[in-house]
Coordinates of C-alpha atoms in Angstrom, one line a residue:
Chain A
X1 CA -184.9 20.3 276.0
X2 CA -185.4 22.8 278.8
X3 CA -186.5 25.7 277.2
X4 CA -184.5 29.0 278.2
X5 CA -186.3 32.1 279.8
X6 CA -186.0 35.1 277.5
X7 CA -185.2 37.3 280.5
X8 CA -181.6 36.7 282.8
X9 CA -179.8 33.7 281.7
X10 CA -180.1 31.2 284.3
X11 CA -175.9 30.7 285.2
X12 CA -175.5 34.3 285.8
X13 CA -174.8 35.9 289.2
X14 CA -177.0 39.4 289.7
X15 CA -173.4 40.7 291.5
X16 CA -171.5 39.8 288.4
X17 CA -174.3 42.1 285.7
X18 CA -173.9 45.0 288.3
X19 CA -170.0 44.4 288.4
X20 CA -170.2 44.5 284.4
X21 CA -172.1 47.4 284.3
X22 CA -170.2 49.4 286.8
X23 CA -167.0 48.5 284.6
X24 CA -168.6 49.2 281.4
X25 CA -169.7 52.8 282.8
X26 CA -166.2 53.9 283.8
X27 CA -164.6 52.6 281.0
X28 CA -167.6 53.7 278.8
X29 CA -166.9 57.7 280.0
X30 CA -163.5 57.7 278.9
X31 CA -164.0 56.3 275.3
X32 CA -167.2 58.2 274.6
X33 CA -165.0 61.9 275.4
X34 CA -164.3 62.3 271.2
X35 CA -167.9 62.0 270.6
X36 CA -168.9 64.4 273.4
X37 CA -166.2 66.7 272.3
X38 CA -166.8 66.8 268.5
X39 CA -170.2 67.4 269.1
X40 CA -169.6 70.1 271.6
X41 CA -167.0 71.6 269.7
X42 CA -169.3 72.3 266.5
X43 CA -171.6 74.2 268.5
X44 CA -169.3 76.4 270.5
X45 CA -168.9 80.0 269.9
X46 CA -165.4 81.5 268.7
X47 CA -165.1 82.6 272.4
X48 CA -165.9 79.9 274.2
X49 CA -163.9 77.7 271.8
X50 CA -160.7 79.3 273.3
X51 CA -161.6 79.6 276.6
X52 CA -159.3 79.5 279.5
X53 CA -159.7 77.2 281.5
X54 CA -160.8 74.7 278.7
X55 CA -164.2 73.6 278.9
X56 CA -165.6 70.3 277.8
X57 CA -169.8 71.1 277.4
X58 CA -171.2 74.2 275.3
X59 CA -172.5 77.0 277.4
X60 CA -174.2 79.2 274.5
X61 CA -174.9 76.7 271.6
X62 CA -175.0 78.3 268.7
X63 CA -175.0 76.9 264.9
X64 CA -173.2 79.5 263.8
X65 CA -170.3 77.3 262.6
X66 CA -172.3 74.5 260.6
X67 CA -174.0 78.0 258.6
X68 CA -170.5 79.6 258.6
X69 CA -169.5 76.0 256.5
X70 CA -172.3 75.9 254.0
X71 CA -171.8 79.5 253.4
X72 CA -168.0 78.8 252.6
X73 CA -168.3 75.8 250.9
X74 CA -170.6 77.6 248.4
X75 CA -168.2 80.5 247.8
X76 CA -165.2 78.2 247.4
X77 CA -164.0 78.0 243.7
X78 CA -165.9 76.8 240.6
X79 CA -167.0 73.4 242.2
X80 CA -170.0 73.3 244.5
X81 CA -170.2 71.6 247.2
X82 CA -173.1 69.0 245.9
X83 CA -170.4 67.9 243.6
X84 CA -167.6 66.8 246.3
X85 CA -170.6 65.0 248.1
X86 CA -172.0 63.2 245.5
X87 CA -168.3 62.2 244.0
X88 CA -167.5 60.9 247.8
X89 CA -170.9 59.3 248.0
X90 CA -170.4 57.8 245.0
X91 CA -167.0 55.9 245.8
X92 CA -168.1 55.1 249.2
X93 CA -171.5 53.4 247.7
X94 CA -169.9 51.3 244.7
X95 CA -166.5 50.4 246.7
X96 CA -168.4 49.1 249.3
X97 CA -170.9 47.2 247.6
X98 CA -168.4 45.7 244.8
X99 CA -165.9 45.2 248.1
X100 CA -168.2 43.2 249.8
X101 CA -169.5 41.1 247.3
X102 CA -166.1 40.4 245.4
X103 CA -164.5 39.7 248.8
X104 CA -167.3 37.4 249.8
X105 CA -167.3 35.2 247.1
X106 CA -163.5 35.0 247.1
X107 CA -163.6 34.1 250.5
X108 CA -166.3 31.2 250.2
X109 CA -164.4 29.1 247.7
X110 CA -161.5 29.7 250.2
X111 CA -163.2 28.9 253.2
X112 CA -165.0 25.5 252.0
X113 CA -162.8 24.0 249.1
X114 CA -159.6 23.1 248.9
X115 CA -158.2 23.5 245.4
X116 CA -154.7 23.8 243.8
X117 CA -153.3 27.0 245.0
X118 CA -156.1 28.1 247.7
X119 CA -153.8 27.7 250.9
X120 CA -151.4 29.8 249.1
X121 CA -153.2 32.4 247.8
X122 CA -154.8 32.9 251.2
X123 CA -151.5 33.1 252.9
X124 CA -150.4 35.8 250.2
X125 CA -153.8 37.9 251.2
X126 CA -153.0 37.7 255.0
X127 CA -149.1 38.3 254.4
X128 CA -150.0 41.6 252.2
X129 CA -151.8 43.2 255.3
X130 CA -147.9 43.5 256.7
X131 CA -146.6 45.3 254.3
X132 CA -146.7 48.9 255.2
X133 CA -148.4 51.5 252.8
X134 CA -146.5 54.5 252.5
X135 CA -144.0 52.7 250.2
X136 CA -146.9 51.2 247.7
X137 CA -148.1 54.6 246.6
X138 CA -145.5 54.8 243.7
X139 CA -145.9 51.2 242.4
X140 CA -149.4 52.2 242.5
X141 CA -149.6 54.9 240.6
X142 CA -147.1 53.6 237.7
X143 CA -149.6 51.1 237.4
X144 CA -152.8 53.3 237.5
X145 CA -150.6 55.3 234.9
X146 CA -150.4 52.5 233.0
X147 CA -154.2 51.6 232.9
X148 CA -155.2 55.1 232.1
X149 CA -157.1 55.1 235.2
X150 CA -154.9 58.4 236.5
X151 CA -157.4 61.1 237.5
X152 CA -160.8 58.7 237.0
X153 CA -163.0 57.1 239.9
X154 CA -161.7 54.2 239.0
X155 CA -158.6 54.8 240.7
X156 CA -160.0 54.7 244.3
X157 CA -162.9 52.4 243.5
X158 CA -161.3 49.1 242.1
X159 CA -158.4 48.7 244.4
X160 CA -161.4 49.1 247.4
X161 CA -162.8 45.9 246.0
X162 CA -159.6 43.7 246.9
X163 CA -159.3 45.3 250.4
X164 CA -156.5 42.0 252.0
X165 CA -158.5 42.6 255.7
X166 CA -162.0 42.3 253.6
X167 CA -161.0 38.5 252.8
X168 CA -159.8 37.6 255.8
X169 CA -162.5 38.8 257.8
X170 CA -165.2 37.2 255.6
X171 CA -162.7 33.6 255.2
X172 CA -162.4 33.6 259.2
X173 CA -165.8 34.1 259.7
X174 CA -167.3 31.6 256.9
X175 CA -164.9 29.1 257.8
X176 CA -166.3 28.9 261.8
X177 CA -170.0 29.9 260.8
X178 CA -171.2 27.9 257.6
X179 CA -171.4 24.1 258.6
X180 CA -170.2 21.8 255.6
X181 CA -172.7 19.9 255.8
X182 CA -175.5 22.5 255.2
X183 CA -173.6 23.3 251.9
X184 CA -173.7 19.2 251.0
X185 CA -177.3 19.2 251.7
X186 CA -177.9 22.1 249.4
X187 CA -175.8 19.9 246.7
X188 CA -177.9 17.0 246.9
X189 CA -180.7 19.1 246.9
X190 CA -179.7 20.3 243.3
X191 CA -178.8 24.0 244.1
X192 CA -175.8 25.2 242.1
X193 CA -172.7 27.2 243.3
X194 CA -173.9 30.3 242.4
X195 CA -177.6 29.9 244.3
X196 CA -175.8 28.3 247.5
X197 CA -173.6 31.5 247.6
X198 CA -176.6 33.7 247.8
X199 CA -179.4 32.3 249.5
X200 CA -177.1 30.1 251.9
X201 CA -173.6 31.4 252.5
X202 CA -174.3 35.4 252.5
X203 CA -177.1 35.0 255.4
X204 CA -175.4 32.9 257.5
X205 CA -173.0 35.8 257.7
X206 CA -174.9 38.6 258.0
X207 CA -172.8 40.2 261.0
X208 CA -169.5 39.7 258.9
X209 CA -171.1 41.5 255.9
X210 CA -172.6 44.2 258.0
X211 CA -169.3 44.8 259.8
X212 CA -167.3 45.0 256.7
X213 CA -169.7 47.7 255.1
X214 CA -169.0 49.6 258.3
X215 CA -164.8 49.1 257.5
X216 CA -165.3 50.2 254.1
X217 CA -167.4 53.1 254.6
X218 CA -165.3 54.6 257.2
X219 CA -162.4 54.1 254.5
X220 CA -163.7 55.3 251.6
X221 CA -166.1 58.0 253.0
X222 CA -162.6 60.0 254.7
X223 CA -161.0 59.3 251.4
X224 CA -158.8 62.5 250.7
X225 CA -158.1 60.6 247.3
X226 CA -155.6 63.5 245.8
X227 CA -152.8 60.6 245.1
X228 CA -154.4 59.6 241.6
X229 CA -157.0 62.8 241.4
X230 CA -156.4 66.3 240.2
X231 CA -159.6 67.7 238.3
X232 CA -161.4 69.4 241.1
X233 CA -164.6 68.1 239.4
X234 CA -163.8 64.7 241.3
X235 CA -162.4 65.5 244.1
X236 CA -163.7 64.5 247.6
X237 CA -165.3 65.8 250.4
X238 CA -162.7 65.0 252.9
X239 CA -160.7 66.9 250.4
X240 CA -162.9 69.8 249.9
X241 CA -163.8 70.2 253.7
X242 CA -159.8 70.1 254.4
X243 CA -159.3 72.9 252.4
X244 CA -161.9 75.0 254.1
X245 CA -160.8 74.2 257.8
X246 CA -156.8 74.8 256.6
X247 CA -157.8 79.1 256.5
X248 CA -156.1 79.0 259.7
X249 CA -157.3 80.2 263.6
X250 CA -160.1 82.1 262.2
X251 CA -161.5 78.9 260.6
X252 CA -161.6 77.1 263.8
X253 CA -165.6 77.4 264.2
X254 CA -165.6 75.8 260.5
X255 CA -163.1 73.1 261.0
X256 CA -165.0 72.1 264.2
X257 CA -168.4 72.0 262.3
X258 CA -167.2 69.8 259.2
X259 CA -165.2 67.0 261.6
X260 CA -168.9 66.8 262.9
X261 CA -170.4 67.0 259.2
X262 CA -167.9 64.3 258.3
X263 CA -168.7 61.9 261.1
X264 CA -172.7 62.1 260.6
X265 CA -172.7 59.5 257.6
X266 CA -170.4 56.8 259.4
X267 CA -172.1 56.9 262.7
X268 CA -175.4 56.9 261.1
X269 CA -174.4 53.4 258.9
X270 CA -172.9 52.2 262.3
X271 CA -175.6 52.4 264.1
X272 CA -177.9 50.6 261.6
X273 CA -175.6 47.9 261.1
X274 CA -174.7 47.2 264.9
X275 CA -178.3 47.1 265.6
X276 CA -178.9 44.7 262.8
X277 CA -176.2 42.8 264.1
X278 CA -177.5 42.3 267.6
X279 CA -181.0 41.0 266.2
X280 CA -179.3 38.0 264.3
X281 CA -181.0 35.1 265.5
X282 CA -177.7 32.9 265.6
X283 CA -178.5 29.3 265.0
X284 CA -176.1 26.4 263.4
X285 CA -179.8 25.5 261.1
X286 CA -179.1 21.7 261.9
X287 CA -181.1 19.3 264.0
X288 CA -179.1 16.1 263.9
Chain B
X1 CA -146.8 24.0 247.4
X2 CA -146.0 21.9 244.6
X3 CA -149.1 19.9 243.3
X4 CA -147.8 16.4 244.1
X5 CA -147.5 17.7 247.8
X6 CA -150.8 19.1 247.2
X7 CA -152.0 15.6 246.2
X8 CA -150.9 13.9 249.3
X9 CA -152.1 16.1 251.7
X10 CA -155.8 15.7 250.0
X11 CA -155.9 12.2 250.4
X12 CA -154.6 12.3 254.0
X13 CA -157.2 14.8 255.2
X14 CA -160.2 13.6 253.3
X15 CA -161.9 17.1 253.5
X16 CA -163.1 17.2 249.4
X17 CA -166.5 17.6 248.6
X18 CA -166.1 16.7 245.2
X19 CA -163.0 15.8 243.2
X20 CA -163.6 16.5 239.4
X21 CA -162.5 19.0 237.5
X22 CA -165.5 21.1 237.3
X23 CA -165.6 21.9 241.1
X24 CA -162.2 23.6 241.0
X25 CA -163.5 25.5 237.7
X26 CA -166.2 27.0 239.9
X27 CA -163.9 28.1 242.4
X28 CA -161.4 29.8 240.4
X29 CA -164.7 31.7 238.6
X30 CA -165.4 32.8 242.3
X31 CA -161.7 33.7 243.2
X32 CA -161.2 35.5 239.7
X33 CA -162.6 38.8 240.4
X34 CA -160.7 39.5 244.1
X35 CA -157.5 37.5 242.3
X36 CA -156.9 40.1 239.6
X37 CA -157.6 43.0 241.5
X38 CA -155.4 41.9 244.4
X39 CA -152.8 40.8 242.4
X40 CA -152.6 44.1 240.2
X41 CA -152.9 46.5 242.7
X42 CA -151.5 44.6 246.2
X43 CA -149.5 41.7 245.2
X44 CA -147.4 43.4 242.3
X45 CA -146.5 47.0 244.2
X46 CA -145.1 45.1 246.9
X47 CA -142.9 43.0 244.7
X48 CA -141.7 46.6 242.8
X49 CA -141.0 47.9 246.2
X50 CA -139.1 44.8 247.5
X51 CA -136.9 45.8 244.2
X52 CA -136.4 49.1 245.4
X53 CA -135.1 48.1 248.5
X54 CA -132.4 47.2 246.4
X55 CA -131.5 50.4 244.4
X56 CA -130.9 53.9 244.8
X57 CA -134.8 55.4 243.3
X58 CA -135.1 59.4 244.0
X59 CA -138.4 59.1 242.5
X60 CA -137.6 61.6 239.6
X61 CA -134.4 59.3 237.8
X62 CA -134.6 56.0 237.5
X63 CA -134.1 53.5 240.3
X64 CA -130.3 52.3 239.9
X65 CA -129.0 48.9 241.4
X66 CA -126.9 48.7 244.6
X67 CA -127.2 45.6 245.6
X68 CA -127.1 45.3 249.7
X69 CA -126.1 48.7 250.4
X70 CA -129.3 49.7 251.7
X71 CA -129.6 47.1 254.2
X72 CA -125.9 47.4 255.4
X73 CA -126.8 51.5 255.7
X74 CA -129.8 50.6 258.0
X75 CA -128.2 48.4 260.4
X76 CA -124.6 49.5 260.7
X77 CA -125.1 53.4 259.7
X78 CA -128.0 54.5 260.5
X79 CA -128.2 55.5 264.1
X80 CA -131.8 56.8 264.1
X81 CA -133.2 53.6 262.9
X82 CA -132.0 52.1 266.3
X83 CA -134.1 54.0 268.5
X84 CA -136.6 54.0 265.9
X85 CA -136.8 50.1 266.4
X86 CA -136.8 50.2 270.2
X87 CA -139.4 53.0 270.2
X88 CA -141.4 50.7 267.8
X89 CA -140.6 46.9 269.8
X90 CA -141.8 49.0 273.1
X91 CA -145.0 50.4 271.6
X92 CA -145.9 46.7 270.0
X93 CA -145.1 44.8 272.6
X94 CA -147.4 46.9 275.2
X95 CA -150.2 48.4 272.8
X96 CA -150.5 45.1 271.3
X97 CA -150.9 42.1 273.5
X98 CA -152.9 45.0 276.3
X99 CA -155.2 46.2 272.8
X100 CA -155.8 43.1 271.8
X101 CA -157.4 41.4 275.0
X102 CA -158.8 44.6 275.9
X103 CA -161.0 44.2 272.8
X104 CA -162.1 40.9 272.8
X105 CA -163.0 41.7 276.9
X106 CA -165.1 44.4 276.1
X107 CA -166.7 42.6 273.3
X108 CA -167.9 40.2 275.4
X109 CA -168.7 42.4 278.2
X110 CA -171.0 44.5 275.8
X111 CA -172.3 40.9 274.8
X112 CA -173.3 40.4 278.3
X113 CA -175.4 43.5 278.1
X114 CA -179.3 43.1 277.3
X115 CA -180.1 43.4 273.4
X116 CA -181.5 46.9 273.7
X117 CA -178.6 48.8 274.5
X118 CA -175.6 46.9 273.1
X119 CA -175.8 48.8 269.9
X120 CA -175.2 52.0 271.4
X121 CA -172.5 50.8 274.0
X122 CA -170.4 49.5 271.1
X123 CA -170.3 53.4 269.2
X124 CA -169.8 54.5 272.2
X125 CA -166.4 52.2 272.4
X126 CA -165.6 52.3 269.1
X127 CA -166.0 56.3 269.2
X128 CA -161.7 56.7 269.0
X129 CA -161.6 54.6 266.0
X130 CA -164.8 55.9 264.1
X131 CA -164.2 59.7 264.5
X132 CA -161.5 59.7 262.1
X133 CA -158.3 62.2 263.4
X134 CA -159.2 62.3 267.0
X135 CA -155.4 62.1 268.2
X136 CA -155.8 66.0 268.1
X137 CA -158.1 66.1 271.1
X138 CA -155.3 65.1 273.1
X139 CA -153.0 67.6 272.0
X140 CA -155.8 70.1 273.7
X141 CA -155.2 67.8 276.7
X142 CA -151.5 67.7 276.9
X143 CA -150.7 70.9 275.2
X144 CA -147.5 72.2 276.7
X145 CA -149.1 75.8 277.5
X146 CA -151.8 76.2 280.7
X147 CA -154.3 76.0 278.1
X148 CA -153.7 72.6 278.0
X149 CA -156.1 70.3 280.2
X150 CA -153.6 68.5 282.0
X151 CA -151.4 71.5 282.8
X152 CA -154.8 73.4 283.7
X153 CA -156.4 71.0 286.0
X154 CA -153.0 69.9 287.3
X155 CA -151.9 73.7 288.7
X156 CA -155.5 74.2 289.7
X157 CA -155.3 71.4 292.0
X158 CA -151.6 72.3 293.0
X159 CA -150.3 69.1 291.7
X160 CA -148.0 70.9 289.4
X161 CA -145.7 73.7 290.3
X162 CA -145.5 74.9 286.6
X163 CA -147.1 73.7 283.1
X164 CA -145.3 70.4 281.8
X165 CA -144.1 70.0 278.0
X166 CA -145.7 66.9 278.1
X167 CA -145.2 66.3 273.9
X168 CA -142.1 68.3 273.2
X169 CA -140.1 66.4 276.5
X170 CA -138.6 63.3 275.7
X171 CA -139.2 62.3 279.0
X172 CA -142.6 61.6 279.0
X173 CA -143.4 61.3 275.3
X174 CA -143.4 57.9 275.0
X175 CA -145.8 57.7 277.7
X176 CA -148.1 59.4 276.2
X177 CA -148.0 58.0 273.1
X178 CA -148.9 54.9 274.7
X179 CA -151.6 55.8 276.5
X180 CA -153.2 57.1 273.2
X181 CA -152.7 54.5 271.4
X182 CA -154.5 52.0 273.8
X183 CA -157.4 54.4 274.2
X184 CA -158.2 54.0 270.7
X185 CA -156.7 49.9 270.2
X186 CA -160.4 48.9 270.2
X187 CA -160.8 48.8 266.5
X188 CA -161.4 46.6 263.7
X189 CA -160.5 43.5 266.4
X190 CA -163.2 44.8 268.2
X191 CA -166.0 45.1 266.1
X192 CA -165.3 41.4 264.5
X193 CA -165.1 40.1 268.1
X194 CA -168.6 41.8 267.8
X195 CA -170.1 40.2 264.9
X196 CA -168.4 36.7 266.0
X197 CA -170.0 36.7 269.0
X198 CA -173.0 36.8 267.8
X199 CA -173.1 34.1 265.4
X200 CA -172.5 31.8 268.2
X201 CA -175.7 29.4 268.0
X202 CA -177.4 29.6 271.0
X203 CA -178.2 25.7 271.5
X204 CA -174.6 25.5 272.4
X205 CA -175.2 27.5 275.3
X206 CA -178.7 25.6 275.9
X207 CA -176.4 22.5 275.2
X208 CA -174.2 24.1 278.3
X209 CA -176.5 24.8 280.7
X210 CA -177.7 21.1 280.4
X211 CA -174.0 19.8 281.0
X212 CA -173.8 22.0 283.8
X213 CA -172.1 25.4 283.1
X214 CA -172.1 27.4 286.3
X215 CA -171.0 30.8 285.7
X216 CA -170.1 32.8 282.9
X217 CA -166.4 32.7 283.6
X218 CA -166.7 28.8 282.7
X219 CA -168.9 29.7 279.7
X220 CA -166.4 31.9 278.3
X221 CA -163.9 29.1 278.5
X222 CA -165.8 26.1 277.7
X223 CA -167.9 27.5 274.8
X224 CA -167.5 30.7 273.7
X225 CA -163.6 31.0 273.1
X226 CA -163.3 27.5 271.1
X227 CA -166.3 29.0 268.7
X228 CA -164.1 32.6 268.2
X229 CA -161.1 30.8 267.5
X230 CA -160.9 32.2 263.6
X231 CA -162.3 35.5 265.0
X232 CA -159.4 35.5 267.4
X233 CA -157.0 34.5 264.7
X234 CA -157.9 37.8 262.3
X235 CA -158.2 39.9 265.5
X236 CA -154.3 38.8 266.3
X237 CA -153.0 39.9 262.8
X238 CA -154.9 43.4 263.3
X239 CA -153.5 43.9 266.3
X240 CA -149.9 42.8 265.3
X241 CA -150.6 44.9 261.9
X242 CA -151.7 48.6 263.8
X243 CA -148.9 47.7 266.6
X244 CA -146.3 47.4 264.1
X245 CA -147.1 50.4 261.8
X246 CA -147.6 53.1 264.8
X247 CA -147.1 56.4 262.9
X248 CA -150.5 58.9 262.7
X249 CA -150.6 59.2 266.5
X250 CA -146.7 59.8 267.3
X251 CA -146.7 63.0 264.2
X252 CA -150.0 64.0 265.5
X253 CA -148.8 64.6 269.3
X254 CA -145.1 64.9 269.4
X255 CA -144.5 66.3 265.9
X256 CA -142.6 65.3 263.0
X257 CA -139.8 64.9 263.6
X258 CA -140.2 64.8 267.2
X259 CA -137.8 66.3 269.9
X260 CA -134.3 64.0 269.4
X261 CA -136.6 61.7 267.5
X262 CA -137.7 60.3 271.0
X263 CA -141.2 59.4 269.7
X264 CA -139.9 58.0 265.9
X265 CA -141.2 54.6 264.7
X266 CA -140.1 52.9 262.2
X267 CA -142.8 53.8 260.0
X268 CA -141.9 57.4 260.4
X269 CA -138.6 57.0 259.8
X270 CA -140.0 55.4 257.0
X271 CA -142.1 58.4 255.7
X272 CA -139.1 60.5 256.3
X273 CA -137.0 58.9 253.8
X274 CA -139.8 58.2 251.2
X275 CA -141.9 61.6 251.4
X276 CA -139.4 64.4 253.0
X277 CA -136.0 63.2 251.3
X278 CA -137.1 61.0 248.2
X279 CA -134.9 58.3 248.8
X280 CA -137.3 55.7 247.9
X281 CA -135.1 52.7 247.8
X282 CA -133.9 53.2 251.2
X283 CA -137.5 53.9 252.7
X284 CA -138.8 50.4 250.9
X285 CA -135.5 48.7 252.6
X286 CA -137.0 49.9 255.8
X287 CA -140.0 48.6 254.7
X288 CA -139.5 45.4 253.8
X289 CA -137.4 44.9 257.0
X290 CA -140.3 45.9 258.9
X291 CA -142.4 43.1 257.0
X292 CA -140.5 40.4 258.1
X293 CA -140.3 41.4 261.7
X294 CA -144.1 41.6 261.2
X295 CA -143.8 38.2 259.6
X296 CA -142.2 36.2 262.1
X297 CA -144.4 37.5 265.0
X298 CA -147.5 36.8 263.0
X299 CA -146.2 33.1 262.9
X300 CA -145.3 32.7 266.2
X301 CA -148.5 33.8 267.2
X302 CA -151.0 31.7 265.5
X303 CA -148.9 29.1 266.6
X304 CA -149.6 29.9 270.2
X305 CA -153.3 30.9 269.1
X306 CA -153.9 27.0 267.5
X307 CA -152.9 26.0 270.8
X308 CA -156.0 27.1 272.5
X309 CA -158.7 25.1 273.8
X310 CA -157.0 22.0 273.1

């Protein structure tokens, strides 16, 4: 077989590559707007936040907004800021890890086996995606109350484990990127289901796992969670920051700083995950 | 599906790796944790909510069965619901397909870039989704006074005689809402396409070169798209659900309720009844109708997508 050069692919025209670049740069400016805006606003002094005509870029950057935010956080109420941060971090880490494991396990058997009820179950999951969440709050609350989970972390973490979107994503992915022959070969070699799942299936769908991780972190980290939680010491970081920002016009600076602050973790995870996805060497692992 | 039916299918397909009961046991074991949580927190609430659709339920008193009255009121009496349906269909028909195609197109174009800058490019295009409630930026841009960017620029350049009430005047509302939704449409589907593109094995492209695939468009059609089929299915379902569930954008931009209900969607209508007027039964009926519409729409699109590349 011909070896493909590491650099340019042989069937790409230079003009086409330049065209792709131009299109992406033009639209990129349009889409990058919120990032630029959020970062700049966080460092704007109060007079620049209200200047007319409005300016996108900051002239005299200041860290006052950020220091104000931390100052206010420590003054607010009896609960320290670190407790809110801990709550959010706990929910995000446990919820994401559990979701990836549980959804992938279910997705694996749904993608690779047919057993009584498998097709019906999968159909139910995709259909559940289409029911609007707003009317589910009350039935969900009643169930939580009956389980005694109201005002515990469990109420935020456990439902996140079974988010329908996660299973749907993993199942679609496993269906297309895990060859049946690979699973069969492992079985002939005497591997058990559990081993096949962890050593063959999971590494092969790494891009999907990382993508699911992004979605899950984004959802859980921004979870305000006040539907099920009313003890102050169990409340989450977005809730605490929202209370700070609710202080009116005088808090505009603090609120723009807190928007930036909430974005740090998701964006860092996003970049780490994406660079990992890009580095994935795709190969079917089969030589015929 | 009945078991007998399923047996017949099994003989036809012959896709089975194992037949003995022990395999099924492992399958159910793998599925069990998900199935239990899913049933408890997703299936049961949906069924309960569908039942509420047939009741009068004000959250404080127990639900009272009233038959089809909610549905009759919804279709025959509620004028605003009609506006909501019209707006929702308009939004779904425009932003659904365009957002879906744009998500794939940008994912594919970014995949053409060299590896080193791909992660950053993905971040930039995903920015409107990752930064949370960013619609607020658009309220600054389209703010009705001369402090808004659109008015400031328009007036300074002499394009506008006086500031326009972009977000309170029904003439402009829907257009602006649609622009903002399109801008934020590179979300779930987009990222899953990025992940999917990275798992297409290189040897398929290599085989393509050997077989004479001449340019990127042929490669897209003959190799990339057929390989992305299952991801495209996923993206389609996500596009449908987001398009029909539009509510946050209109509430953030045009207010809640919006002037003359001009930007009302089915879901904002539902929120109005469920969370403001405490008519949970009526809200549940709206949710059920919306669900049926989405279900049918999804069926139609799945059928269309399954023909791709055949």
